Amino acid sequence: MTETTEAKPRKLIPISQPISVLPSDIARLYTHLHPIIILTVYYFCFPYLVADPVSVLFKALAPLAHLQITYCVVCLPQSSGGSTPSPTSSKGPTTRKRVQFAQSAKSKPTSVGSRITPAIISLLLCLSLSAPLLTVILILFGAPLTTHFWHNLLCATHISLLGVLPLFYVHGVNARMWREISGACLPFDEVWGGLVGAVVGAWLGAVPIPLDWDREWQKWPVTIVTGTYLGWFVFRFAGEYFLRGKRIEFD
């Protein structure tokens, strides 16, 4: 008798390292001011958002995109565009050295002008890829399709600008890195923490909608967007100062 062995699916071994802010005084300053500026602007826009969600969310896209691009250019290392070494191509210590070398190379500051173009490309990728995908995910999770299409699209675009745009900037379109992102395998830092917080906040933001409080701000998608901004703000700081280097464990 011959024994047959079932091929087990290969488990993705995370090799990514936390992203560090550029080593300049303005980067270290603005990385703290940036979320405060965004949340302050959102606070003052909230009454108008409740009154007219579609108009306010649409008008806020350009300022939000500008702030996020500024954050990427001033504070974050841009993607090197190279491939990430596979952990199966060499032994563990060698692989770790390669990854650390790649991370240190990405952290070297470059001129502001050379970082603007990658930031704009990241914005285009964010709007053309992640925003439509997040719109579909919102609909699959129960968002009204026929009556609130623009609400869904604008809500998803805000989530994408907050959480996904910086990831495109620092990781580019590296296939392995995006496999780690889709598998939630990245180590926490302020960039990955921002996306996790935006998603968790949007999910928790749906809780008040069905409650019979009869409040104007309970209408779709005000609480979703509010949860997104609050979650992004909290997890961005938590990812950098309390969870940095840790990964989400599913086992």
PDB file of C-alpha atoms in Angstrom:
ATOM      1  CA  MET A   1       0.000   0.000   0.000  1.00  0.00           C
ATOM      2  CA  THR A   2       1.215   3.459  -0.785  1.00  0.00           C
ATOM      3  CA  GLU A   3       0.602   6.317   1.557  1.00  0.00           C
ATOM      4  CA  THR A   4      -0.571   9.582   0.118  1.00  0.00           C
ATOM      5  CA  THR A   5       0.327  12.798   1.812  1.00  0.00           C
ATOM      6  CA  GLU A   6      -1.790  15.881   1.409  1.00  0.00           C
ATOM      7  CA  ALA A   7       0.081  19.000   0.459  1.00  0.00           C
ATOM      8  CA  LYS A   8      -0.416  21.611   3.108  1.00  0.00           C
ATOM      9  CA  PRO A   9      -0.837  25.219   1.993  1.00  0.00           C
ATOM     10  CA  ARG A  10       2.310  27.239   2.497  1.00  0.00           C
ATOM     11  CA  LYS A  11       1.933  29.679   5.347  1.00  0.00           C
ATOM     12  CA  LEU A  12       2.914  33.264   4.692  1.00  0.00           C
ATOM     13  CA  ILE A  13       5.916  34.146   6.839  1.00  0.00           C
ATOM     14  CA  PRO A  14       5.871  37.888   7.596  1.00  0.00           C
ATOM     15  CA  ILE A  15       9.230  39.574   7.088  1.00  0.00           C
ATOM     16  CA  SER A  16       8.154  43.223   7.053  1.00  0.00           C
ATOM     17  CA  GLN A  17       9.459  45.666   9.634  1.00  0.00           C
ATOM     18  CA  PRO A  18       7.712  48.672  11.237  1.00  0.00           C
ATOM     19  CA  ILE A  19       7.899  51.900   9.265  1.00  0.00           C
ATOM     20  CA  SER A  20       9.826  54.718  10.920  1.00  0.00           C
ATOM     21  CA  VAL A  21       9.264  58.418  10.392  1.00  0.00           C
ATOM     22  CA  LEU A  22      11.979  60.256   8.472  1.00  0.00           C
ATOM     23  CA  PRO A  23      14.813  61.446  10.737  1.00  0.00           C
ATOM     24  CA  SER A  24      14.197  65.172  10.440  1.00  0.00           C
ATOM     25  CA  ASP A  25      12.872  67.688  12.937  1.00  0.00           C
ATOM     26  CA  ILE A  26       9.982  68.759  10.719  1.00  0.00           C
ATOM     27  CA  ALA A  27       8.955  65.129  10.156  1.00  0.00           C
ATOM     28  CA  ARG A  28       8.974  64.369  13.870  1.00  0.00           C
ATOM     29  CA  LEU A  29       6.944  67.519  14.538  1.00  0.00           C
ATOM     30  CA  TYR A  30       4.398  67.178  11.757  1.00  0.00           C
ATOM     31  CA  THR A  31       3.721  63.498  12.403  1.00  0.00           C
ATOM     32  CA  HIS A  32       2.224  64.592  15.750  1.00  0.00           C
ATOM     33  CA  LEU A  33       0.431  67.669  14.415  1.00  0.00           C
ATOM     34  CA  HIS A  34      -1.081  65.916  11.401  1.00  0.00           C
ATOM     35  CA  PRO A  35      -3.745  63.776  13.144  1.00  0.00           C
ATOM     36  CA  ILE A  36      -4.650  66.657  15.458  1.00  0.00           C
ATOM     37  CA  ILE A  37      -5.219  68.945  12.463  1.00  0.00           C
ATOM     38  CA  ILE A  38      -7.393  66.381  10.688  1.00  0.00           C
ATOM     39  CA  LEU A  39      -9.505  65.564  13.741  1.00  0.00           C
ATOM     40  CA  THR A  40      -9.941  69.259  14.578  1.00  0.00           C
ATOM     41  CA  VAL A  41     -11.157  70.033  11.065  1.00  0.00           C
ATOM     42  CA  TYR A  42     -13.547  67.079  11.245  1.00  0.00           C
ATOM     43  CA  TYR A  43     -14.916  68.301  14.573  1.00  0.00           C
ATOM     44  CA  PHE A  44     -15.838  71.695  13.136  1.00  0.00           C
ATOM     45  CA  CYS A  45     -17.303  70.102   9.993  1.00  0.00           C
ATOM     46  CA  PHE A  46     -19.442  67.614  11.913  1.00  0.00           C
ATOM     47  CA  PRO A  47     -22.643  69.741  12.155  1.00  0.00           C
ATOM     48  CA  TYR A  48     -22.534  70.345   8.403  1.00  0.00           C
ATOM     49  CA  LEU A  49     -21.871  66.641   7.809  1.00  0.00           C
ATOM     50  CA  VAL A  50     -25.029  65.740   9.713  1.00  0.00           C
ATOM     51  CA  ALA A  51     -27.060  68.238   7.689  1.00  0.00           C
ATOM     52  CA  ASP A  52     -25.756  67.235   4.250  1.00  0.00           C
ATOM     53  CA  PRO A  53     -23.462  64.162   4.260  1.00  0.00           C
ATOM     54  CA  VAL A  54     -22.870  63.833   0.510  1.00  0.00           C
ATOM     55  CA  SER A  55     -21.965  67.466  -0.092  1.00  0.00           C
ATOM     56  CA  VAL A  56     -19.664  67.753   2.926  1.00  0.00           C
ATOM     57  CA  LEU A  57     -17.912  64.428   2.325  1.00  0.00           C
ATOM     58  CA  PHE A  58     -17.297  65.376  -1.302  1.00  0.00           C
ATOM     59  CA  LYS A  59     -15.978  68.854  -0.489  1.00  0.00           C
ATOM     60  CA  ALA A  60     -13.698  67.393   2.196  1.00  0.00           C
ATOM     61  CA  LEU A  61     -11.935  65.030  -0.227  1.00  0.00           C
ATOM     62  CA  ALA A  62      -9.533  67.607  -1.665  1.00  0.00           C
ATOM     63  CA  PRO A  63      -8.383  69.021   1.715  1.00  0.00           C
ATOM     64  CA  LEU A  64      -8.023  65.512   3.155  1.00  0.00           C
ATOM     65  CA  ALA A  65      -6.025  64.321   0.145  1.00  0.00           C
ATOM     66  CA  HIS A  66      -3.799  67.399   0.410  1.00  0.00           C
ATOM     67  CA  LEU A  67      -3.140  66.782   4.111  1.00  0.00           C
ATOM     68  CA  GLN A  68      -2.411  63.099   3.552  1.00  0.00           C
ATOM     69  CA  ILE A  69      -0.027  63.816   0.673  1.00  0.00           C
ATOM     70  CA  THR A  70       1.739  66.399   2.824  1.00  0.00           C
ATOM     71  CA  TYR A  71       2.071  63.834   5.607  1.00  0.00           C
ATOM     72  CA  CYS A  72       3.524  61.248   3.228  1.00  0.00           C
ATOM     73  CA  VAL A  73       5.993  63.659   1.642  1.00  0.00           C
ATOM     74  CA  VAL A  74       7.162  65.242   4.894  1.00  0.00           C
ATOM     75  CA  CYS A  75       7.142  62.274   7.266  1.00  0.00           C
ATOM     76  CA  LEU A  76       7.297  58.898   5.526  1.00  0.00           C
ATOM     77  CA  PRO A  77       9.967  57.025   3.564  1.00  0.00           C
ATOM     78  CA  GLN A  78       8.809  56.356   0.037  1.00  0.00           C
ATOM     79  CA  SER A  79       8.686  52.935  -1.546  1.00  0.00           C
ATOM     80  CA  SER A  80      11.970  51.875  -3.107  1.00  0.00           C
ATOM     81  CA  GLY A  81      10.077  50.044  -5.826  1.00  0.00           C
ATOM     82  CA  GLY A  82      12.197  46.951  -5.348  1.00  0.00           C
ATOM     83  CA  SER A  83      11.090  43.467  -4.481  1.00  0.00           C
ATOM     84  CA  THR A  84      11.091  42.154  -0.963  1.00  0.00           C
ATOM     85  CA  PRO A  85      13.313  39.130  -0.447  1.00  0.00           C
ATOM     86  CA  SER A  86      11.486  35.878   0.020  1.00  0.00           C
ATOM     87  CA  PRO A  87      12.061  34.079   3.308  1.00  0.00           C
ATOM     88  CA  THR A  88      12.479  30.787   1.460  1.00  0.00           C
ATOM     89  CA  SER A  89      15.303  32.082  -0.695  1.00  0.00           C
ATOM     90  CA  SER A  90      17.823  32.158   2.120  1.00  0.00           C
ATOM     91  CA  LYS A  91      18.249  31.299   5.742  1.00  0.00           C
ATOM     92  CA  GLY A  92      16.590  33.286   8.502  1.00  0.00           C
ATOM     93  CA  PRO A  93      19.437  35.541   9.709  1.00  0.00           C
ATOM     94  CA  THR A  94      20.446  36.449   6.167  1.00  0.00           C
ATOM     95  CA  THR A  95      16.876  37.285   5.246  1.00  0.00           C
ATOM     96  CA  ARG A  96      16.471  39.466   8.314  1.00  0.00           C
ATOM     97  CA  LYS A  97      19.653  41.343   7.431  1.00  0.00           C
ATOM     98  CA  ARG A  98      18.369  41.952   3.904  1.00  0.00           C
ATOM     99  CA  VAL A  99      15.052  43.231   5.192  1.00  0.00           C
ATOM    100  CA  GLN A 100      16.735  45.488   7.745  1.00  0.00           C
ATOM    101  CA  PHE A 101      19.037  46.850   5.044  1.00  0.00           C
ATOM    102  CA  ALA A 102      16.054  47.539   2.779  1.00  0.00           C
ATOM    103  CA  GLN A 103      14.199  49.260   5.599  1.00  0.00           C
ATOM    104  CA  SER A 104      17.203  51.424   6.466  1.00  0.00           C
ATOM    105  CA  ALA A 105      17.642  52.343   2.809  1.00  0.00           C
ATOM    106  CA  LYS A 106      14.005  53.429   2.629  1.00  0.00           C
ATOM    107  CA  SER A 107      14.429  55.557   5.743  1.00  0.00           C
ATOM    108  CA  LYS A 108      17.150  57.711   4.189  1.00  0.00           C
ATOM    109  CA  PRO A 109      15.703  61.163   3.469  1.00  0.00           C
ATOM    110  CA  THR A 110      15.455  62.358  -0.117  1.00  0.00           C
ATOM    111  CA  SER A 111      14.499  65.710  -1.581  1.00  0.00           C
ATOM    112  CA  VAL A 112      10.911  66.861  -1.188  1.00  0.00           C
ATOM    113  CA  GLY A 113      10.488  67.201  -4.937  1.00  0.00           C
ATOM    114  CA  SER A 114      11.395  63.576  -5.558  1.00  0.00           C
ATOM    115  CA  ARG A 115       8.755  62.468  -3.046  1.00  0.00           C
ATOM    116  CA  ILE A 116       5.819  64.431  -4.479  1.00  0.00           C
ATOM    117  CA  THR A 117       5.385  62.294  -7.597  1.00  0.00           C
ATOM    118  CA  PRO A 118       5.194  58.983  -5.672  1.00  0.00           C
ATOM    119  CA  ALA A 119       2.671  60.606  -3.324  1.00  0.00           C
ATOM    120  CA  ILE A 120       0.454  61.658  -6.240  1.00  0.00           C
ATOM    121  CA  ILE A 121       0.733  58.185  -7.782  1.00  0.00           C
ATOM    122  CA  SER A 122      -0.235  56.717  -4.410  1.00  0.00           C
ATOM    123  CA  LEU A 123      -3.276  58.998  -4.364  1.00  0.00           C
ATOM    124  CA  LEU A 124      -4.341  57.815  -7.824  1.00  0.00           C
ATOM    125  CA  LEU A 125      -3.922  54.170  -6.812  1.00  0.00           C
ATOM    126  CA  CYS A 126      -5.883  54.840  -3.660  1.00  0.00           C
ATOM    127  CA  LEU A 127      -8.794  56.427  -5.533  1.00  0.00           C
ATOM    128  CA  SER A 128      -8.874  53.944  -8.406  1.00  0.00           C
ATOM    129  CA  LEU A 129      -8.263  50.674  -6.538  1.00  0.00           C
ATOM    130  CA  SER A 130      -8.937  50.747  -2.822  1.00  0.00           C
ATOM    131  CA  ALA A 131     -11.894  53.164  -2.780  1.00  0.00           C
ATOM    132  CA  PRO A 132     -14.066  51.058  -5.155  1.00  0.00           C
ATOM    133  CA  LEU A 133     -13.056  47.878  -3.319  1.00  0.00           C
ATOM    134  CA  LEU A 134     -14.011  49.367   0.043  1.00  0.00           C
ATOM    135  CA  THR A 135     -17.315  50.527  -1.447  1.00  0.00           C
ATOM    136  CA  VAL A 136     -18.121  46.943  -2.404  1.00  0.00           C
ATOM    137  CA  ILE A 137     -17.122  45.758   1.075  1.00  0.00           C
ATOM    138  CA  LEU A 138     -19.420  48.329   2.694  1.00  0.00           C
ATOM    139  CA  ILE A 139     -22.306  47.130   0.533  1.00  0.00           C
ATOM    140  CA  LEU A 140     -21.571  43.489   1.365  1.00  0.00           C
ATOM    141  CA  PHE A 141     -21.654  44.401   5.047  1.00  0.00           C
ATOM    142  CA  GLY A 142     -25.137  45.841   4.686  1.00  0.00           C
ATOM    143  CA  ALA A 143     -24.782  49.392   3.395  1.00  0.00           C
ATOM    144  CA  PRO A 144     -27.843  50.537   1.404  1.00  0.00           C
ATOM    145  CA  LEU A 145     -27.036  50.138  -2.278  1.00  0.00           C
ATOM    146  CA  THR A 146     -29.722  51.787  -4.384  1.00  0.00           C
ATOM    147  CA  THR A 147     -30.612  54.736  -2.158  1.00  0.00           C
ATOM    148  CA  HIS A 148     -27.181  55.651  -0.772  1.00  0.00           C
ATOM    149  CA  PHE A 149     -24.652  54.841  -3.488  1.00  0.00           C
ATOM    150  CA  TRP A 150     -22.827  58.177  -3.268  1.00  0.00           C
ATOM    151  CA  HIS A 151     -22.852  58.004   0.515  1.00  0.00           C
ATOM    152  CA  ASN A 152     -21.132  54.611   0.315  1.00  0.00           C
ATOM    153  CA  LEU A 153     -18.579  55.682  -2.281  1.00  0.00           C
ATOM    154  CA  LEU A 154     -17.617  58.848  -0.408  1.00  0.00           C
ATOM    155  CA  CYS A 155     -17.426  57.028   2.916  1.00  0.00           C
ATOM    156  CA  ALA A 156     -15.158  54.378   1.380  1.00  0.00           C
ATOM    157  CA  THR A 157     -13.001  57.075  -0.209  1.00  0.00           C
ATOM    158  CA  HIS A 158     -12.453  58.750   3.158  1.00  0.00           C
ATOM    159  CA  ILE A 159     -11.470  55.403   4.692  1.00  0.00           C
ATOM    160  CA  SER A 160      -9.109  54.814   1.786  1.00  0.00           C
ATOM    161  CA  LEU A 161      -7.468  58.234   1.995  1.00  0.00           C
ATOM    162  CA  LEU A 162      -6.913  57.903   5.724  1.00  0.00           C
ATOM    163  CA  GLY A 163      -5.741  54.306   5.878  1.00  0.00           C
ATOM    164  CA  VAL A 164      -4.599  53.090   2.467  1.00  0.00           C
ATOM    165  CA  LEU A 165      -2.879  56.085   0.857  1.00  0.00           C
ATOM    166  CA  PRO A 166       0.126  56.022   3.245  1.00  0.00           C
ATOM    167  CA  LEU A 167       0.480  52.263   2.674  1.00  0.00           C
ATOM    168  CA  PHE A 168       0.697  52.768  -1.088  1.00  0.00           C
ATOM    169  CA  TYR A 169       3.328  55.434  -0.496  1.00  0.00           C
ATOM    170  CA  VAL A 170       5.614  53.385   1.761  1.00  0.00           C
ATOM    171  CA  HIS A 171       5.095  49.952   0.164  1.00  0.00           C
ATOM    172  CA  GLY A 172       4.301  50.807  -3.447  1.00  0.00           C
ATOM    173  CA  VAL A 173       2.818  47.881  -5.357  1.00  0.00           C
ATOM    174  CA  ASN A 174       5.166  45.267  -3.931  1.00  0.00           C
ATOM    175  CA  ALA A 175       3.214  42.015  -4.254  1.00  0.00           C
ATOM    176  CA  ARG A 176       4.623  40.378  -1.145  1.00  0.00           C
ATOM    177  CA  MET A 177       3.959  43.418   1.036  1.00  0.00           C
ATOM    178  CA  TRP A 178       0.361  43.577  -0.140  1.00  0.00           C
ATOM    179  CA  ARG A 179      -0.067  39.888   0.609  1.00  0.00           C
ATOM    180  CA  GLU A 180       1.003  40.704   4.151  1.00  0.00           C
ATOM    181  CA  ILE A 181      -1.380  43.667   4.221  1.00  0.00           C
ATOM    182  CA  SER A 182      -4.317  41.607   2.941  1.00  0.00           C
ATOM    183  CA  GLY A 183      -3.480  38.943   5.511  1.00  0.00           C
ATOM    184  CA  ALA A 184      -3.191  41.542   8.304  1.00  0.00           C
ATOM    185  CA  CYS A 185       0.384  40.387   8.936  1.00  0.00           C
ATOM    186  CA  LEU A 186       2.144  43.750   9.074  1.00  0.00           C
ATOM    187  CA  PRO A 187       3.756  44.834  12.341  1.00  0.00           C
ATOM    188  CA  PHE A 188       2.099  47.784  14.002  1.00  0.00           C
ATOM    189  CA  ASP A 189       3.402  51.276  13.357  1.00  0.00           C
ATOM    190  CA  GLU A 190       1.573  54.548  12.815  1.00  0.00           C
ATOM    191  CA  VAL A 191       0.845  53.739   9.152  1.00  0.00           C
ATOM    192  CA  TRP A 192      -0.549  50.228   9.639  1.00  0.00           C
ATOM    193  CA  GLY A 193      -2.207  51.288  12.889  1.00  0.00           C
ATOM    194  CA  GLY A 194      -4.041  54.027  10.998  1.00  0.00           C
ATOM    195  CA  LEU A 195      -5.628  51.553   8.584  1.00  0.00           C
ATOM    196  CA  VAL A 196      -6.530  49.079  11.332  1.00  0.00           C
ATOM    197  CA  GLY A 197      -8.067  51.878  13.376  1.00  0.00           C
ATOM    198  CA  ALA A 198     -10.042  53.234  10.427  1.00  0.00           C
ATOM    199  CA  VAL A 199     -11.515  49.798   9.695  1.00  0.00           C
ATOM    200  CA  VAL A 200     -12.279  48.993  13.342  1.00  0.00           C
ATOM    201  CA  GLY A 201     -13.724  52.467  13.872  1.00  0.00           C
ATOM    202  CA  ALA A 202     -15.968  52.174  10.817  1.00  0.00           C
ATOM    203  CA  TRP A 203     -17.230  48.804  12.049  1.00  0.00           C
ATOM    204  CA  LEU A 204     -17.952  50.128  15.544  1.00  0.00           C
ATOM    205  CA  GLY A 205     -19.497  53.237  14.030  1.00  0.00           C
ATOM    206  CA  ALA A 206     -22.375  51.143  12.731  1.00  0.00           C
ATOM    207  CA  VAL A 207     -23.488  50.272  16.278  1.00  0.00           C
ATOM    208  CA  PRO A 208     -25.541  53.449  16.999  1.00  0.00           C
ATOM    209  CA  ILE A 209     -27.437  53.400  13.686  1.00  0.00           C
ATOM    210  CA  PRO A 210     -30.216  50.907  14.609  1.00  0.00           C
ATOM    211  CA  LEU A 211     -30.725  52.295  18.131  1.00  0.00           C
ATOM    212  CA  ASP A 212     -34.040  54.098  18.596  1.00  0.00           C
ATOM    213  CA  TRP A 213     -32.572  57.350  19.861  1.00  0.00           C
ATOM    214  CA  ASP A 214     -34.099  59.234  16.939  1.00  0.00           C
ATOM    215  CA  ARG A 215     -31.070  61.479  16.484  1.00  0.00           C
ATOM    216  CA  GLU A 216     -30.232  63.197  13.231  1.00  0.00           C
ATOM    217  CA  TRP A 217     -26.587  62.124  13.423  1.00  0.00           C
ATOM    218  CA  GLN A 218     -27.596  58.442  13.396  1.00  0.00           C
ATOM    219  CA  LYS A 219     -28.318  58.511   9.676  1.00  0.00           C
ATOM    220  CA  TRP A 220     -26.052  56.741   7.226  1.00  0.00           C
ATOM    221  CA  PRO A 221     -23.066  57.170   7.007  1.00  0.00           C
ATOM    222  CA  VAL A 222     -22.387  59.832   9.667  1.00  0.00           C
ATOM    223  CA  THR A 223     -21.518  57.426  12.476  1.00  0.00           C
ATOM    224  CA  ILE A 224     -19.448  55.260  10.114  1.00  0.00           C
ATOM    225  CA  VAL A 225     -17.314  58.201   9.029  1.00  0.00           C
ATOM    226  CA  THR A 226     -17.014  59.476  12.601  1.00  0.00           C
ATOM    227  CA  GLY A 227     -15.902  56.056  13.808  1.00  0.00           C
ATOM    228  CA  THR A 228     -13.387  55.929  10.964  1.00  0.00           C
ATOM    229  CA  TYR A 229     -11.753  59.210  11.952  1.00  0.00           C
ATOM    230  CA  LEU A 230     -11.737  58.434  15.680  1.00  0.00           C
ATOM    231  CA  GLY A 231     -10.404  54.907  15.150  1.00  0.00           C
ATOM    232  CA  TRP A 232      -7.714  56.171  12.789  1.00  0.00           C
ATOM    233  CA  PHE A 233      -6.658  58.799  15.325  1.00  0.00           C
ATOM    234  CA  VAL A 234      -6.491  56.407  18.290  1.00  0.00           C
ATOM    235  CA  PHE A 235      -4.840  53.441  16.567  1.00  0.00           C
ATOM    236  CA  ARG A 236      -2.356  55.657  14.764  1.00  0.00           C
ATOM    237  CA  PHE A 237      -0.872  56.725  18.086  1.00  0.00           C
ATOM    238  CA  ALA A 238      -1.343  53.299  19.660  1.00  0.00           C
ATOM    239  CA  GLY A 239       0.373  51.610  16.730  1.00  0.00           C
ATOM    240  CA  GLU A 240       3.410  53.830  17.101  1.00  0.00           C
ATOM    241  CA  TYR A 241       3.797  54.041  20.880  1.00  0.00           C
ATOM    242  CA  PHE A 242       2.065  51.025  22.453  1.00  0.00           C
ATOM    243  CA  LEU A 243       1.801  48.307  19.800  1.00  0.00           C
ATOM    244  CA  ARG A 244       4.830  49.058  17.637  1.00  0.00           C
ATOM    245  CA  GLY A 245       6.388  45.906  16.194  1.00  0.00           C
ATOM    246  CA  LYS A 246       3.566  43.628  17.346  1.00  0.00           C
ATOM    247  CA  ARG A 247       1.444  41.710  14.876  1.00  0.00           C
ATOM    248  CA  ILE A 248      -2.185  40.627  14.923  1.00  0.00           C
ATOM    249  CA  GLU A 249      -2.287  36.981  15.980  1.00  0.00           C
ATOM    250  CA  PHE A 250      -5.009  34.756  14.536  1.00  0.00           C
ATOM    251  CA  ASP A 251      -3.885  31.432  16.039  1.00  0.00           C
TER     252      ASP A 251
END
